[in-house]
PDB file of C-alpha atoms in Angstrom:
ATOM      1  CA  UNK A   9     143.904 -25.672 -19.720  1.00 47.00           C
ATOM      2  CA  UNK A  10     145.291 -28.438 -17.331  1.00 47.00           C
ATOM      3  CA  UNK A  11     145.526 -26.052 -14.339  1.00 48.00           C
ATOM      4  CA  UNK A  12     142.139 -24.680 -15.058  1.00 51.00           C
ATOM      5  CA  UNK A  13     140.938 -28.619 -14.964  1.00 46.00           C
ATOM      6  CA  UNK A  14     143.060 -29.108 -12.041  1.00 48.00           C
ATOM      7  CA  UNK A  15     141.146 -26.057 -10.344  1.00 49.00           C
ATOM      8  CA  UNK A  16     137.890 -27.513 -11.177  1.00 46.00           C
ATOM      9  CA  UNK A  17     138.439 -30.788  -9.821  1.00 46.00           C
ATOM     10  CA  UNK A  18     139.736 -29.337  -6.749  1.00 45.00           C
ATOM     11  CA  UNK A  19     136.625 -27.361  -6.226  1.00 43.00           C
ATOM     12  CA  UNK A  20     134.613 -30.456  -6.906  1.00 42.00           C
ATOM     13  CA  UNK A  21     136.238 -33.164  -5.042  1.00 42.00           C
ATOM     14  CA  UNK A  22     138.123 -31.197  -2.468  1.00 45.00           C
ATOM     15  CA  UNK A  23     135.729 -32.425   0.129  1.00 48.00           C
ATOM     16  CA  UNK A  24     135.117 -28.822   1.492  1.00 49.00           C
ATOM     17  CA  UNK A  25     131.400 -29.249   2.479  1.00 46.00           C
ATOM     18  CA  UNK A  26     129.467 -25.994   3.359  1.00 52.00           C
ATOM     19  CA  UNK A  27     128.522 -25.707   7.093  1.00 48.00           C
ATOM     20  CA  UNK A  28     124.761 -26.153   6.508  1.00 48.00           C
ATOM     21  CA  UNK A  29     125.605 -29.569   4.888  1.00 47.00           C
ATOM     22  CA  UNK A  30     127.853 -30.740   7.897  1.00 46.00           C
ATOM     23  CA  UNK A  31     125.006 -29.948  10.454  1.00 47.00           C
ATOM     24  CA  UNK A  32     122.243 -31.794   8.602  1.00 50.00           C
ATOM     25  CA  UNK A  33     122.666 -34.782  10.630  1.00 50.00           C
ATOM     26  CA  UNK A  34     121.681 -32.921  14.046  1.00 49.00           C
ATOM     27  CA  UNK A  35     118.242 -32.095  13.039  1.00 53.00           C
ATOM     28  CA  UNK A  36     117.729 -35.896  12.349  1.00 50.00           C
ATOM     29  CA  UNK A  37     119.052 -36.824  15.755  1.00 52.00           C
ATOM     30  CA  UNK A  38     116.867 -34.367  17.064  1.00 55.00           C
ATOM     31  CA  UNK A  39     113.967 -35.875  15.442  1.00 53.00           C
ATOM     32  CA  UNK A  40     114.720 -39.137  16.693  1.00 59.00           C
ATOM     33  CA  UNK A  41     115.076 -37.959  20.238  1.00 52.00           C
ATOM     34  CA  UNK A  42     111.624 -36.357  20.211  1.00 57.00           C
ATOM     35  CA  UNK A  43     110.289 -39.379  18.791  1.00 60.00           C
ATOM     36  CA  UNK A  44     111.718 -41.455  21.834  1.00 61.00           C
ATOM     37  CA  UNK A  45     110.121 -38.959  24.398  1.00 62.00           C
ATOM     38  CA  UNK A  46     106.918 -39.330  22.517  1.00 59.00           C
ATOM     39  CA  UNK A  47     106.971 -43.076  22.809  1.00 60.00           C
ATOM     40  CA  UNK A  48     107.699 -42.921  26.399  1.00 56.00           C
ATOM     41  CA  UNK A  49     104.926 -40.318  26.982  1.00 56.00           C
ATOM     42  CA  UNK A  50     102.480 -42.644  25.185  1.00 56.00           C
ATOM     43  CA  UNK A  51     103.855 -45.339  27.235  1.00 56.00           C
ATOM     44  CA  UNK A  52     103.205 -43.427  30.612  1.00 54.00           C
ATOM     45  CA  UNK A  53      99.813 -42.476  29.524  1.00 54.00           C
ATOM     46  CA  UNK A  54      98.682 -46.039  28.942  1.00 51.00           C
ATOM     47  CA  UNK A  55      99.918 -47.294  32.204  1.00 48.00           C
ATOM     48  CA  UNK A  56      98.230 -44.484  33.930  1.00 48.00           C
ATOM     49  CA  UNK A  57      95.005 -45.334  32.469  1.00 48.00           C
ATOM     50  CA  UNK A  58      95.336 -48.735  33.339  1.00 45.00           C
ATOM     51  CA  UNK A  59      96.336 -48.018  36.779  1.00 43.00           C
ATOM     52  CA  UNK A  60      93.356 -45.729  37.259  1.00 42.00           C
ATOM     53  CA  UNK A  61      91.026 -48.488  35.997  1.00 42.00           C
ATOM     54  CA  UNK A  62      92.010 -50.694  38.724  1.00 40.00           C
ATOM     55  CA  UNK A  63      89.367 -49.124  41.141  1.00 39.00           C
ATOM     56  CA  UNK A  64      86.754 -49.626  40.836  1.00 39.00           C
ATOM     57  CA  UNK A  65      87.303 -52.529  38.768  1.00 39.00           C
ATOM     58  CA  UNK A  66      84.292 -54.113  37.591  1.00 44.00           C
ATOM     59  CA  UNK A  67      82.805 -53.725  34.155  1.00 56.00           C
ATOM     60  CA  UNK A  68      79.355 -55.074  33.431  1.00 76.00           C
ATOM     61  CA  UNK A  69      78.773 -58.683  33.832  1.00 88.00           C
ATOM     62  CA  UNK A  70      77.122 -60.523  30.864  1.00 91.00           C
ATOM     63  CA  UNK A  71      75.538 -63.722  30.965  1.00 93.00           C
ATOM     64  CA  UNK A  72      73.962 -65.797  28.254  1.00 93.00           C
ATOM     65  CA  UNK A  73      71.349 -68.331  28.718  1.00 89.00           C
ATOM     66  CA  UNK A  74      69.353 -70.029  25.517  1.00 84.00           C
ATOM     67  CA  UNK A  75      68.127 -66.996  23.514  1.00 91.00           C
ATOM     68  CA  UNK A  76      68.400 -64.261  26.247  1.00 95.00           C
ATOM     69  CA  UNK A  77      71.208 -62.480  27.153  1.00 94.00           C
ATOM     70  CA  UNK A  78      71.778 -60.627  30.541  1.00 95.00           C
ATOM     71  CA  UNK A  79      73.840 -57.900  31.806  1.00 94.00           C
ATOM     72  CA  UNK A  80      73.982 -56.788  35.465  1.00 95.00           C
ATOM     73  CA  UNK A  81      75.104 -53.310  36.888  1.00 95.00           C
ATOM     74  CA  UNK A  82      75.428 -52.402  40.426  1.00 94.00           C
ATOM     75  CA  UNK A  83      75.130 -48.801  41.207  1.00 90.00           C
ATOM     76  CA  UNK A  84      77.288 -47.148  42.374  1.00 86.00           C
ATOM     77  CA  UNK A  85      80.113 -47.841  39.867  1.00 87.00           C
ATOM     78  CA  UNK A  86      79.667 -51.792  40.413  1.00 88.00           C
ATOM     79  CA  UNK A  87      81.423 -51.217  43.587  1.00 90.00           C
ATOM     80  CA  UNK A  88      78.666 -51.905  46.404  1.00 94.00           C
ATOM     81  CA  UNK A  89      79.533 -51.205  50.039  1.00 94.00           C
ATOM     82  CA  UNK A  90      78.216 -53.188  52.928  1.00 95.00           C
ATOM     83  CA  UNK A  91      75.466 -51.840  54.938  1.00 95.00           C
ATOM     84  CA  UNK A  92      74.805 -49.112  52.195  1.00 94.00           C
ATOM     85  CA  UNK A  93      71.831 -49.255  49.431  1.00 95.00           C
ATOM     86  CA  UNK A  94      72.956 -50.596  46.079  1.00 95.00           C
ATOM     87  CA  UNK A  95      70.773 -49.998  42.931  1.00 95.00           C
ATOM     88  CA  UNK A  96      71.163 -53.431  40.952  1.00 96.00           C
ATOM     89  CA  UNK A  97      69.601 -53.774  37.482  1.00 96.00           C
ATOM     90  CA  UNK A  98      69.548 -56.123  34.748  1.00 96.00           C
ATOM     91  CA  UNK A  99      69.450 -55.474  31.084  1.00 95.00           C
ATOM     92  CA  UNK A 100      67.696 -58.271  29.343  1.00 95.00           C
ATOM     93  CA  UNK A 101      67.999 -58.991  25.577  1.00 94.00           C
ATOM     94  CA  UNK A 102      66.450 -61.279  23.176  1.00 92.00           C
ATOM     95  CA  UNK A 103      68.646 -62.602  20.208  1.00 86.00           C
ATOM     96  CA  UNK A 104      69.130 -59.882  17.802  1.00 85.00           C
ATOM     97  CA  UNK A 105      68.984 -57.160  20.456  1.00 87.00           C
ATOM     98  CA  UNK A 106      65.493 -56.572  21.315  1.00 91.00           C
ATOM     99  CA  UNK A 107      65.159 -55.379  24.933  1.00 93.00           C
ATOM    100  CA  UNK A 108      63.006 -57.722  27.524  1.00 94.00           C
ATOM    101  CA  UNK A 109      60.893 -55.246  29.805  1.00 94.00           C
ATOM    102  CA  UNK A 110      59.871 -56.455  33.091  1.00 95.00           C
ATOM    103  CA  UNK A 111      56.162 -56.260  31.754  1.00 93.00           C
ATOM    104  CA  UNK A 112      56.998 -59.440  29.782  1.00 93.00           C
ATOM    105  CA  UNK A 113      59.382 -61.604  32.207  1.00 94.00           C
ATOM    106  CA  UNK A 114      58.022 -63.455  35.261  1.00 95.00           C
ATOM    107  CA  UNK A 115      61.396 -62.797  37.153  1.00 96.00           C
ATOM    108  CA  UNK A 116      62.500 -63.402  40.501  1.00 96.00           C
ATOM    109  CA  UNK A 117      65.935 -62.234  42.004  1.00 97.00           C
ATOM    110  CA  UNK A 118      67.531 -64.456  44.927  1.00 97.00           C
ATOM    111  CA  UNK A 119      70.715 -63.417  46.786  1.00 97.00           C
ATOM    112  CA  UNK A 120      73.015 -66.019  48.313  1.00 97.00           C
ATOM    113  CA  UNK A 121      76.053 -65.315  50.373  1.00 95.00           C
ATOM    114  CA  UNK A 122      79.082 -67.588  49.019  1.00 92.00           C
ATOM    115  CA  UNK A 123      79.890 -70.027  49.793  1.00 91.00           C
ATOM    116  CA  UNK A 124      76.055 -71.903  50.256  1.00 92.00           C
ATOM    117  CA  UNK A 125      74.947 -75.151  50.158  1.00 92.00           C
ATOM    118  CA  UNK A 126      72.387 -76.797  47.357  1.00 88.00           C
ATOM    119  CA  UNK A 127      68.947 -76.196  48.713  1.00 89.00           C
ATOM    120  CA  UNK A 128      69.908 -73.358  51.260  1.00 93.00           C
ATOM    121  CA  UNK A 129      67.265 -70.773  51.250  1.00 95.00           C
ATOM    122  CA  UNK A 130      68.458 -67.200  49.936  1.00 95.00           C
ATOM    123  CA  UNK A 131      69.743 -64.588  51.897  1.00 95.00           C
ATOM    124  CA  UNK A 132      67.603 -61.975  50.307  1.00 95.00           C
ATOM    125  CA  UNK A 133      64.811 -62.060  47.889  1.00 96.00           C
ATOM    126  CA  UNK A 134      64.680 -58.291  46.920  1.00 96.00           C
ATOM    127  CA  UNK A 135      61.161 -57.332  44.898  1.00 96.00           C
ATOM    128  CA  UNK A 136      62.000 -56.614  41.359  1.00 97.00           C
ATOM    129  CA  UNK A 137      60.402 -53.356  39.753  1.00 96.00           C
ATOM    130  CA  UNK A 138      60.636 -51.668  36.314  1.00 95.00           C
ATOM    131  CA  UNK A 139      63.679 -49.291  36.371  1.00 95.00           C
ATOM    132  CA  UNK A 140      65.356 -46.977  33.581  1.00 93.00           C
ATOM    133  CA  UNK A 141      69.095 -47.312  33.359  1.00 88.00           C
ATOM    134  CA  UNK A 142      71.411 -46.109  30.630  1.00 87.00           C
ATOM    135  CA  UNK A 143      69.593 -46.642  27.361  1.00 88.00           C
ATOM    136  CA  UNK A 144      67.258 -49.364  28.663  1.00 91.00           C
ATOM    137  CA  UNK A 145      63.630 -48.607  29.847  1.00 92.00           C
ATOM    138  CA  UNK A 146      61.301 -50.933  32.030  1.00 94.00           C
ATOM    139  CA  UNK A 147      64.015 -53.335  32.677  1.00 95.00           C
ATOM    140  CA  UNK A 148      64.051 -55.290  36.312  1.00 96.00           C
ATOM    141  CA  UNK A 149      65.729 -53.670  38.938  1.00 97.00           C
ATOM    142  CA  UNK A 150      65.873 -53.488  42.882  1.00 97.00           C
ATOM    143  CA  UNK A 151      67.705 -52.209  45.721  1.00 96.00           C
ATOM    144  CA  UNK A 152      69.791 -54.347  47.499  1.00 96.00           C
ATOM    145  CA  UNK A 153      71.552 -53.837  50.959  1.00 96.00           C
ATOM    146  CA  UNK A 154      74.289 -56.208  51.314  1.00 96.00           C
ATOM    147  CA  UNK A 155      74.677 -56.964  55.405  1.00 95.00           C
ATOM    148  CA  UNK A 156      78.513 -57.781  55.190  1.00 95.00           C
ATOM    149  CA  UNK A 157      81.505 -57.508  52.960  1.00 96.00           C
ATOM    150  CA  UNK A 158      82.344 -60.562  50.910  1.00 95.00           C
ATOM    151  CA  UNK A 159      81.215 -62.452  47.912  1.00 96.00           C
ATOM    152  CA  UNK A 160      77.715 -62.863  46.996  1.00 97.00           C
ATOM    153  CA  UNK A 161      75.893 -64.706  44.020  1.00 97.00           C
ATOM    154  CA  UNK A 162      72.870 -62.743  42.605  1.00 97.00           C
ATOM    155  CA  UNK A 163      70.346 -65.462  40.705  1.00 96.00           C
ATOM    156  CA  UNK A 164      67.842 -64.137  38.384  1.00 97.00           C
ATOM    157  CA  UNK A 165      65.408 -66.428  37.142  1.00 95.00           C
ATOM    158  CA  UNK A 166      62.891 -65.713  34.569  1.00 95.00           C
ATOM    159  CA  UNK A 167      60.210 -66.883  32.236  1.00 93.00           C
ATOM    160  CA  UNK A 168      58.083 -65.449  29.591  1.00 93.00           C
ATOM    161  CA  UNK A 169      54.526 -63.996  30.330  1.00 91.00           C
ATOM    162  CA  UNK A 170      51.981 -64.096  27.808  1.00 79.00           C
ATOM    163  CA  UNK A 171      52.979 -62.337  24.870  1.00 72.00           C
ATOM    164  CA  UNK A 172      56.738 -63.217  25.587  1.00 74.00           C
ATOM    165  CA  UNK A 173      58.566 -64.834  23.025  1.00 85.00           C
ATOM    166  CA  UNK A 174      61.704 -66.098  24.692  1.00 91.00           C
ATOM    167  CA  UNK A 175      62.804 -69.408  26.625  1.00 92.00           C
ATOM    168  CA  UNK A 176      63.103 -69.553  30.296  1.00 93.00           C
ATOM    169  CA  UNK A 177      66.553 -68.722  31.785  1.00 95.00           C
ATOM    170  CA  UNK A 178      68.608 -68.558  35.070  1.00 95.00           C
ATOM    171  CA  UNK A 179      71.511 -66.463  35.307  1.00 96.00           C
ATOM    172  CA  UNK A 180      74.107 -66.302  38.160  1.00 95.00           C
ATOM    173  CA  UNK A 181      76.239 -63.130  38.789  1.00 96.00           C
ATOM    174  CA  UNK A 182      79.027 -63.059  41.320  1.00 95.00           C
ATOM    175  CA  UNK A 183      79.251 -59.686  43.227  1.00 95.00           C
ATOM    176  CA  UNK A 184      82.187 -58.462  45.688  1.00 95.00           C
ATOM    177  CA  UNK A 185      81.151 -56.259  48.385  1.00 95.00           C
ATOM    178  CA  UNK A 186      83.788 -54.173  50.220  1.00 92.00           C
ATOM    179  CA  UNK A 187      83.601 -52.765  53.734  1.00 87.00           C
ATOM    180  CA  UNK A 188      81.428 -49.814  54.170  1.00 74.00           C
ATOM    181  CA  UNK A 189      82.196 -46.306  55.474  1.00 65.00           C
ATOM    182  CA  UNK A 190      79.985 -46.852  58.847  1.00 52.00           C
ATOM    183  CA  UNK A 191      81.210 -48.056  62.028  1.00 44.00           C
ATOM    184  CA  UNK A 192      78.920 -51.082  61.866  1.00 47.00           C
ATOM    185  CA  UNK A 193      81.128 -52.761  59.298  1.00 43.00           C
ATOM    186  CA  UNK A 194      84.592 -52.139  61.145  1.00 48.00           C
ATOM    187  CA  UNK A 195      86.147 -55.159  62.598  1.00 47.00           C
ATOM    188  CA  UNK A 196      83.562 -57.698  61.308  1.00 47.00           C
ATOM    189  CA  UNK A 197      83.916 -60.894  59.673  1.00 52.00           C
ATOM    190  CA  UNK A 198      82.667 -60.720  55.974  1.00 55.00           C
ATOM    191  CA  UNK A 199      80.119 -63.771  54.867  1.00 58.00           C
ATOM    192  CA  UNK A 200      83.372 -65.722  54.040  1.00 55.00           C
ATOM    193  CA  UNK A 201      84.762 -65.708  57.317  1.00 56.00           C
ATOM    194  CA  UNK A 202      87.522 -63.217  56.681  1.00 53.00           C
ATOM    195  CA  UNK A 203      88.071 -60.440  59.234  1.00 45.00           C
ATOM    196  CA  UNK A 204      87.475 -56.832  57.568  1.00 45.00           C
ATOM    197  CA  UNK A 205      88.472 -53.698  59.039  1.00 47.00           C
ATOM    198  CA  UNK A 206      86.100 -51.132  57.410  1.00 44.00           C
ATOM    199  CA  UNK A 207      87.737 -48.867  54.840  1.00 42.00           C
ATOM    200  CA  UNK A 208      91.137 -50.661  54.759  1.00 40.00           C
ATOM    201  CA  UNK A 209      89.703 -53.173  52.366  1.00 43.00           C
ATOM    202  CA  UNK A 210      88.871 -50.778  49.837  1.00 46.00           C
ATOM    203  CA  UNK A 211      92.121 -49.820  48.870  1.00 46.00           C
ATOM    204  CA  UNK A 212      95.135 -52.162  49.713  1.00 52.00           C
ATOM    205  CA  UNK A 213      98.724 -51.144  50.413  1.00 57.00           C
ATOM    206  CA  UNK A 214      99.879 -52.704  47.130  1.00 52.00           C
ATOM    207  CA  UNK A 215      97.524 -50.632  45.049  1.00 55.00           C
ATOM    208  CA  UNK A 216      98.731 -47.465  46.697  1.00 62.00           C
ATOM    209  CA  UNK A 217     102.286 -48.325  46.060  1.00 66.00           C
ATOM    210  CA  UNK A 218     102.225 -49.539  42.528  1.00 67.00           C
ATOM    211  CA  UNK A 219     101.474 -46.244  40.803  1.00 71.00           C
ATOM    212  CA  UNK A 220     104.135 -44.549  42.952  1.00 78.00           C
ATOM    213  CA  UNK A 221     106.882 -47.196  41.909  1.00 74.00           C
ATOM    214  CA  UNK A 222     105.427 -47.105  38.226  1.00 73.00           C
ATOM    215  CA  UNK A 223     105.776 -43.246  38.431  1.00 74.00           C
ATOM    216  CA  UNK A 224     109.562 -43.170  39.723  1.00 82.00           C
ATOM    217  CA  UNK A 225     110.547 -45.969  37.051  1.00 75.00           C
ATOM    218  CA  UNK A 226     109.257 -44.275  34.169  1.00 77.00           C
ATOM    219  CA  UNK A 227     110.731 -40.982  35.335  1.00 74.00           C
ATOM    220  CA  UNK A 228     114.139 -42.532  35.383  1.00 75.00           C
ATOM    221  CA  UNK A 229     113.880 -43.860  31.787  1.00 73.00           C
ATOM    222  CA  UNK A 230     112.591 -40.512  30.780  1.00 71.00           C
ATOM    223  CA  UNK A 231     115.451 -38.557  32.330  1.00 73.00           C
ATOM    224  CA  UNK A 232     117.974 -41.058  30.831  1.00 74.00           C
ATOM    225  CA  UNK A 233     116.562 -40.960  27.274  1.00 71.00           C
ATOM    226  CA  UNK A 234     116.731 -37.108  27.575  1.00 70.00           C
ATOM    227  CA  UNK A 235     120.327 -37.289  29.021  1.00 69.00           C
ATOM    228  CA  UNK A 236     121.370 -39.578  26.004  1.00 66.00           C
ATOM    229  CA  UNK A 237     119.716 -37.164  23.641  1.00 62.00           C
ATOM    230  CA  UNK A 238     121.507 -34.502  24.445  1.00 63.00           C
ATOM    231  CA  UNK A 239     124.900 -36.287  24.103  1.00 60.00           C
TER     232      UNK A 239
END
């Protein structure tokens, strides 16, 4: 009897583990390694998206005055070029989201080159007309040709015409104009007095070098993680 019990104990506690049980730890290690790779790939994707959004780097500008909200957009892609026609439009909405068309607003647009002194006449006074843009119809818009690169201020004044139910407003939007592709914008001083060399202002050196260095750094990290996962 005792020998049989000893044989049972030896088979139960001898510590002999099947090969499949010994290798259970390896799939877990592989899973954690793959999860690490996924995290790095997600990080890489987020970084690439953030870098590609640097240029053109401008979202719609929004201003609020009294009970009216105004959104400015400049075509193309909120990245106007000096010496080239740019379409600007203003989405005006009352409190609650109702659109204010140009037919209900006595609006005037004035363009100033910054910096400017109080009382100085505007550089441009484009004529507004009703335009359709995105989901808006009949909103005020105009074609503007910015003469030089630099920073401009667009002032939109408005008051209701008969039937309009909103308070008078005044919006100020800042717009940065880059050097155009034509030769007449080369080696000119912009409206702020800085020398501009045509296309070179559109993509500075740091904007080109940053994605390259970021890609190299991420590539090194990924390779190290792959090496560590295989060991």
